PDB file of C-alpha atoms in Angstrom:
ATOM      1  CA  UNK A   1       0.000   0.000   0.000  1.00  0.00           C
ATOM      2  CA  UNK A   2       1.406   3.398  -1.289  1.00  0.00           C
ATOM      3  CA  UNK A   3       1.935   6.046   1.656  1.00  0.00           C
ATOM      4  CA  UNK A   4       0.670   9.628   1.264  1.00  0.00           C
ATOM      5  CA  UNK A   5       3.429  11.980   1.145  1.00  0.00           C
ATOM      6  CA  UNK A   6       3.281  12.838   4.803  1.00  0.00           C
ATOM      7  CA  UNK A   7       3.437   9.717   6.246  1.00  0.00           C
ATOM      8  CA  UNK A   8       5.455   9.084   3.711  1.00  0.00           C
ATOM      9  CA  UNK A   9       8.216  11.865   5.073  1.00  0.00           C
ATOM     10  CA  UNK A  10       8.054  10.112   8.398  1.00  0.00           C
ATOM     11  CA  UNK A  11       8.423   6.732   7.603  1.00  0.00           C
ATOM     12  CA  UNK A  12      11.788   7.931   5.871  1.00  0.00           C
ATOM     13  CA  UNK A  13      12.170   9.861   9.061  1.00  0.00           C
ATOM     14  CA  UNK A  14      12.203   6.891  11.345  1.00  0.00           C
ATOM     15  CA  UNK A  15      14.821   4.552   9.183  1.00  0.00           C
ATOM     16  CA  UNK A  16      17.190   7.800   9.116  1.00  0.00           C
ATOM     17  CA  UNK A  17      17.083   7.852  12.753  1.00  0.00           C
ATOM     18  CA  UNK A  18      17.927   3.765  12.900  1.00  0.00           C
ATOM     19  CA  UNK A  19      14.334   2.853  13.773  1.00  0.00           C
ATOM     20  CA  UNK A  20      13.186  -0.570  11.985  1.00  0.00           C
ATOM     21  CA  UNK A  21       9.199   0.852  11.960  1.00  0.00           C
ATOM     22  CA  UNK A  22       6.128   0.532   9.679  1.00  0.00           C
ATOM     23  CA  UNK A  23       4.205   3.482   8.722  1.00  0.00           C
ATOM     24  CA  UNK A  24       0.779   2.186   7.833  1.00  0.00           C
ATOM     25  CA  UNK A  25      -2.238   4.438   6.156  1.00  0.00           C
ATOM     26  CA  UNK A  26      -5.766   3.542   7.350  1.00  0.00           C
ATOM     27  CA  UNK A  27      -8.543   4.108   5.281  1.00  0.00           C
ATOM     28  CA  UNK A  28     -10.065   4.901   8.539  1.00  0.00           C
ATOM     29  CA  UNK A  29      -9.637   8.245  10.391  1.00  0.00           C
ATOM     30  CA  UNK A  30      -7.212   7.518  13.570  1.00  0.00           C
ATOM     31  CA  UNK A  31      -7.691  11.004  14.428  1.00  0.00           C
ATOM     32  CA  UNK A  32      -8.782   9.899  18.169  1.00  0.00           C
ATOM     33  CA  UNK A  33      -8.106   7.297  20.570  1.00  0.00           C
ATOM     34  CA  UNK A  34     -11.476   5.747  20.021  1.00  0.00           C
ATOM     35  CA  UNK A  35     -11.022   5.582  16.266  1.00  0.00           C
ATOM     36  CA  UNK A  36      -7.553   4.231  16.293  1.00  0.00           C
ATOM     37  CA  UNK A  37      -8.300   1.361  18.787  1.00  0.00           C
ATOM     38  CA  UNK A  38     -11.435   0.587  16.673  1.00  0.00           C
ATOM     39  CA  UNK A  39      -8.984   0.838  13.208  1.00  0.00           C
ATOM     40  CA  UNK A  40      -6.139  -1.144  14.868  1.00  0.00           C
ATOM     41  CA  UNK A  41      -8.237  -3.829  16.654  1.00  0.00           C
ATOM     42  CA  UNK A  42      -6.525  -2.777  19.979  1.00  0.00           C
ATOM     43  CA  UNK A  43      -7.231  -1.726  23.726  1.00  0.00           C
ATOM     44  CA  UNK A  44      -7.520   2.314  23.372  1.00  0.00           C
ATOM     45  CA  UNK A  45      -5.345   2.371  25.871  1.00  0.00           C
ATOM     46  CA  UNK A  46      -2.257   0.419  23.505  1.00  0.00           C
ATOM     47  CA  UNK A  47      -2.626   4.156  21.587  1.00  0.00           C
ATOM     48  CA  UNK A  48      -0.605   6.823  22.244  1.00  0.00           C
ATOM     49  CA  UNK A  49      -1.957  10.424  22.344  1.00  0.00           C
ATOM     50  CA  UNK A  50       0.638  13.161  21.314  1.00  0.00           C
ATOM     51  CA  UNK A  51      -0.757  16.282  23.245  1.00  0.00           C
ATOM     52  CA  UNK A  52       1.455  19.221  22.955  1.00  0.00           C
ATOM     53  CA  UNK A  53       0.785  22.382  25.926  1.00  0.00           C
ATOM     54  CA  UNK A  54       2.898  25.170  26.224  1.00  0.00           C
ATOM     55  CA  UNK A  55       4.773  26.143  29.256  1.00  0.00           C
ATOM     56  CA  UNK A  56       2.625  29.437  30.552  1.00  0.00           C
ATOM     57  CA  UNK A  57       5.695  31.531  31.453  1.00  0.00           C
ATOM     58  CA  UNK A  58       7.671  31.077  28.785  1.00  0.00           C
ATOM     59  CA  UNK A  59       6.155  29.486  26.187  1.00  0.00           C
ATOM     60  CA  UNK A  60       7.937  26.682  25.338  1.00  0.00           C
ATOM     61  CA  UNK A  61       6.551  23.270  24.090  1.00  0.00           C
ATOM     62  CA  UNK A  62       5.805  20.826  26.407  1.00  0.00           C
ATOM     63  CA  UNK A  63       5.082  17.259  24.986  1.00  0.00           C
ATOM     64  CA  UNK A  64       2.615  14.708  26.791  1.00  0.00           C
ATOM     65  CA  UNK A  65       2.712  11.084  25.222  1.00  0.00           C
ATOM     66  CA  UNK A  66      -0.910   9.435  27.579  1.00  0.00           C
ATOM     67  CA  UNK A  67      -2.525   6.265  27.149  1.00  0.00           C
ATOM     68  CA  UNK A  68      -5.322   6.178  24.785  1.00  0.00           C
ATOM     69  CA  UNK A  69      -8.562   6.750  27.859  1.00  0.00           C
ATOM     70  CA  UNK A  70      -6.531   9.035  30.019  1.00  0.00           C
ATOM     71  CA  UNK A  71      -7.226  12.427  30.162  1.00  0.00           C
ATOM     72  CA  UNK A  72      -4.526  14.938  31.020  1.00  0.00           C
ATOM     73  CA  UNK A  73      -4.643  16.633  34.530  1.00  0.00           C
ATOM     74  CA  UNK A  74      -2.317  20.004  33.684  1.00  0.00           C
ATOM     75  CA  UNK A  75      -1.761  20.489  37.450  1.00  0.00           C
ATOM     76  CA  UNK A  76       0.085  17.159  37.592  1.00  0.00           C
ATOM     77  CA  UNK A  77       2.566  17.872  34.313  1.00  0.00           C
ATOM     78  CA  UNK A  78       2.706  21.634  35.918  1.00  0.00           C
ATOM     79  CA  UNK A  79       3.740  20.396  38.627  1.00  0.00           C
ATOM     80  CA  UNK A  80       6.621  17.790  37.264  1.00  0.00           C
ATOM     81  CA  UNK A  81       7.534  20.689  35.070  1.00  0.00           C
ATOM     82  CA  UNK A  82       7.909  23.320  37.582  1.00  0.00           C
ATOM     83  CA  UNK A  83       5.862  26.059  36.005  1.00  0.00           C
ATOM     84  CA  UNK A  84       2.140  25.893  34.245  1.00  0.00           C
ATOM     85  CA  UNK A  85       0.376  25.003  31.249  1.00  0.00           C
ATOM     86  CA  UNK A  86      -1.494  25.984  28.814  1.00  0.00           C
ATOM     87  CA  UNK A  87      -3.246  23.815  25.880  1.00  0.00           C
ATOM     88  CA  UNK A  88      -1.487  24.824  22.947  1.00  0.00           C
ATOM     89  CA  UNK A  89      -3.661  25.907  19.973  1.00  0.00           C
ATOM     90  CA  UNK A  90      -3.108  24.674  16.485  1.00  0.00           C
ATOM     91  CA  UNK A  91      -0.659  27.113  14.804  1.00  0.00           C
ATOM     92  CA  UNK A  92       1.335  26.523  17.724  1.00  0.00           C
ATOM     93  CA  UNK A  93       1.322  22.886  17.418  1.00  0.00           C
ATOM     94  CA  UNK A  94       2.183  22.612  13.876  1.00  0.00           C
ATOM     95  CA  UNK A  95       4.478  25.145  14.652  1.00  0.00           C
ATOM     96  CA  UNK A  96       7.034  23.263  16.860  1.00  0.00           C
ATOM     97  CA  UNK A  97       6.289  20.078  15.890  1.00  0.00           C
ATOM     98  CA  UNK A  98       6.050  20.065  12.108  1.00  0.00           C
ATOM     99  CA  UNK A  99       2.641  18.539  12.155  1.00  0.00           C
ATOM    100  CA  UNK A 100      -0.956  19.130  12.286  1.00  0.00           C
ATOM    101  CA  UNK A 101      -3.274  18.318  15.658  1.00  0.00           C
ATOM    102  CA  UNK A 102      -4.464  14.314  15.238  1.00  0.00           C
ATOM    103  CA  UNK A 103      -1.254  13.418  13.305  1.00  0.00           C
ATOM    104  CA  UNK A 104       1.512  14.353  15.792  1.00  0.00           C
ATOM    105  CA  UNK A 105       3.526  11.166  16.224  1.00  0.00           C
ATOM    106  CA  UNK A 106       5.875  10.663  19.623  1.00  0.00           C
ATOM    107  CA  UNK A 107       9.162  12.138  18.037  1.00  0.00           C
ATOM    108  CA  UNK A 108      10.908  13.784  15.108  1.00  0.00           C
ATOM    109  CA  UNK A 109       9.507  16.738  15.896  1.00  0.00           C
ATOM    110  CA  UNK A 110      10.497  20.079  14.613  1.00  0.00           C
ATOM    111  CA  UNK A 111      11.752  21.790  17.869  1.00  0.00           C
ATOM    112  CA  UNK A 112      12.947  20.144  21.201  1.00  0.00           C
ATOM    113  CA  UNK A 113       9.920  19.552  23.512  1.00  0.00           C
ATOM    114  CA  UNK A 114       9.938  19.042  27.373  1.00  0.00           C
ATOM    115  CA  UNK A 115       8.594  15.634  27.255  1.00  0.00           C
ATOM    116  CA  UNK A 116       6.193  13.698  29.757  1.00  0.00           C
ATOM    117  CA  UNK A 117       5.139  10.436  29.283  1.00  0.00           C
ATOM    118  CA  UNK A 118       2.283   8.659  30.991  1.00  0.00           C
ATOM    119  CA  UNK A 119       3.543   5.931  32.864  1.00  0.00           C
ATOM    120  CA  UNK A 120       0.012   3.690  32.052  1.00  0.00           C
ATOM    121  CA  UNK A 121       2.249   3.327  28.486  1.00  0.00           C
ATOM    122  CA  UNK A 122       4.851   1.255  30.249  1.00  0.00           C
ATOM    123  CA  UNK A 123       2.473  -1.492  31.345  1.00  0.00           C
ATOM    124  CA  UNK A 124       1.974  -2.062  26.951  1.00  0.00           C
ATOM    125  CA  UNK A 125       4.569  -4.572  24.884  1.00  0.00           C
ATOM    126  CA  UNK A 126       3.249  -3.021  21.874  1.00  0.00           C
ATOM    127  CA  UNK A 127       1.718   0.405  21.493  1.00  0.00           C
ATOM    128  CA  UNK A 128       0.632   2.528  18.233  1.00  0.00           C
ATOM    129  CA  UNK A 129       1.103   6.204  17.811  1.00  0.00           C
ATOM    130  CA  UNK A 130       0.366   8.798  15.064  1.00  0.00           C
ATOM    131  CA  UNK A 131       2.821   9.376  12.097  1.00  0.00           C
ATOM    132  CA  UNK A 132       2.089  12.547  10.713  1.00  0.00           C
ATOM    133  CA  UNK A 133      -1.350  12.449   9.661  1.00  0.00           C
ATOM    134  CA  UNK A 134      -4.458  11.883  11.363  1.00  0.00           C
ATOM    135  CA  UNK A 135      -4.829   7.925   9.255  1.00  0.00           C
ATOM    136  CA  UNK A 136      -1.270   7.584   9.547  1.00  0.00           C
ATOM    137  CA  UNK A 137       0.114   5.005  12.619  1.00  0.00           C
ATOM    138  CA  UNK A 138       3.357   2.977  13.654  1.00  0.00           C
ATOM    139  CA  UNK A 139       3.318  -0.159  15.906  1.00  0.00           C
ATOM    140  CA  UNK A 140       5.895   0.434  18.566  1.00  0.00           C
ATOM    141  CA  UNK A 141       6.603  -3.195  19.186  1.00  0.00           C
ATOM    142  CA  UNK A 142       8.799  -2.503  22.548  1.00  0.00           C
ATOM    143  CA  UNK A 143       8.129   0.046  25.839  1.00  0.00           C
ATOM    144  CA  UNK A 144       7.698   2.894  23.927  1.00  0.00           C
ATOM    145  CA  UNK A 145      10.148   4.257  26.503  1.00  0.00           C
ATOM    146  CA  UNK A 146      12.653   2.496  24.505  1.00  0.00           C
ATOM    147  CA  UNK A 147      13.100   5.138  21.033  1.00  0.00           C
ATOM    148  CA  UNK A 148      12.371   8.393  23.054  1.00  0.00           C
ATOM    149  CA  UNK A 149      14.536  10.809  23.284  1.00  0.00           C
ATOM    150  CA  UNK A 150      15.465  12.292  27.150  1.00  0.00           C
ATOM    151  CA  UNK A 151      11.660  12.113  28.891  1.00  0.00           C
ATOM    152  CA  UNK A 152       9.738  11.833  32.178  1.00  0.00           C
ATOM    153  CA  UNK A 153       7.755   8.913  33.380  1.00  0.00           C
ATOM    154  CA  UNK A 154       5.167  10.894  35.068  1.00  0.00           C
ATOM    155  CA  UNK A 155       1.229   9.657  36.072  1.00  0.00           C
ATOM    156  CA  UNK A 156      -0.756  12.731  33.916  1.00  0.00           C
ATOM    157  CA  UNK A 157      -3.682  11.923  35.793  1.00  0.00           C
TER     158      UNK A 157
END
């Protein structure tokens, strides 16, 4: 199956960065958690949600990788960052990261991002995350831990 030329871009992304992963196009939207699960014929909580904030005072990108049903509390990653949040609004998302809201995969972003990961992602052999678009995934087939780049395992609830 041909890739569009987004996801496309990534997958050549991942090999140039020594990662042996499979950018796959769904003719399903994977846009949320719900839909991916549904698309992938996993648990929601096996998918990855990139949710990028913005750190209040001085507005720099803040990256939280949660598991597919948990919902973000911002006091919690204010608190492991030191300073508050704010959800970051489209432009800024695409912004520093390169990609649109819905298709913002884990890494290989455009600018360095503090980055938070939920530790509910840890208990999962095998988790999927975006890949640039919002029917774009990868199978992470390790502790997704494992191809991040410097992070904290924090609970976001």
């Amino acid at each position: 199956m041909s890739l569009s030329k987004r996801a496309r871009q990534y997958q050549e992304w991942l090999h140039q960065h020594g990662l042996d992963l499979t950018v796959v196009e769904l003719p399903e939207s994977t846009h949320t958690a719900d839909d991916a699960a549904r698309a992938l014929q996993c648990e929601k909580a096996q998918i990855v949600k990139s949710l990028v904030f913005r750190a209040a005072a001085t507005e720099e990108p803040v990256l939280v990788l949660a598991s597919g049903p948990n919902r973000v509390n911002e006091k919690t990653v204010a608190a492991a960052l030191g300073t508050d949040i704010a959800k970051a609004d489209a432009d800024f998302v695409k912004t520093v990261t390169g990609y649109t809201i819905g298709g913002v995969p884990p890494l290989g972003h455009k600018e360095e991002l503090a980055l938070f990961v939920d530790e509910d992602l840890l208990q999962f052999g095998e988790t999927w995350a975006a890949a640039g678009t919002p029917r774009a995934v990868f199978k992470i087939p390790m502790k997704i831990t494992d191809i991040l780049p410097p992070h904290t395992v924090i609970s976001v609830k």
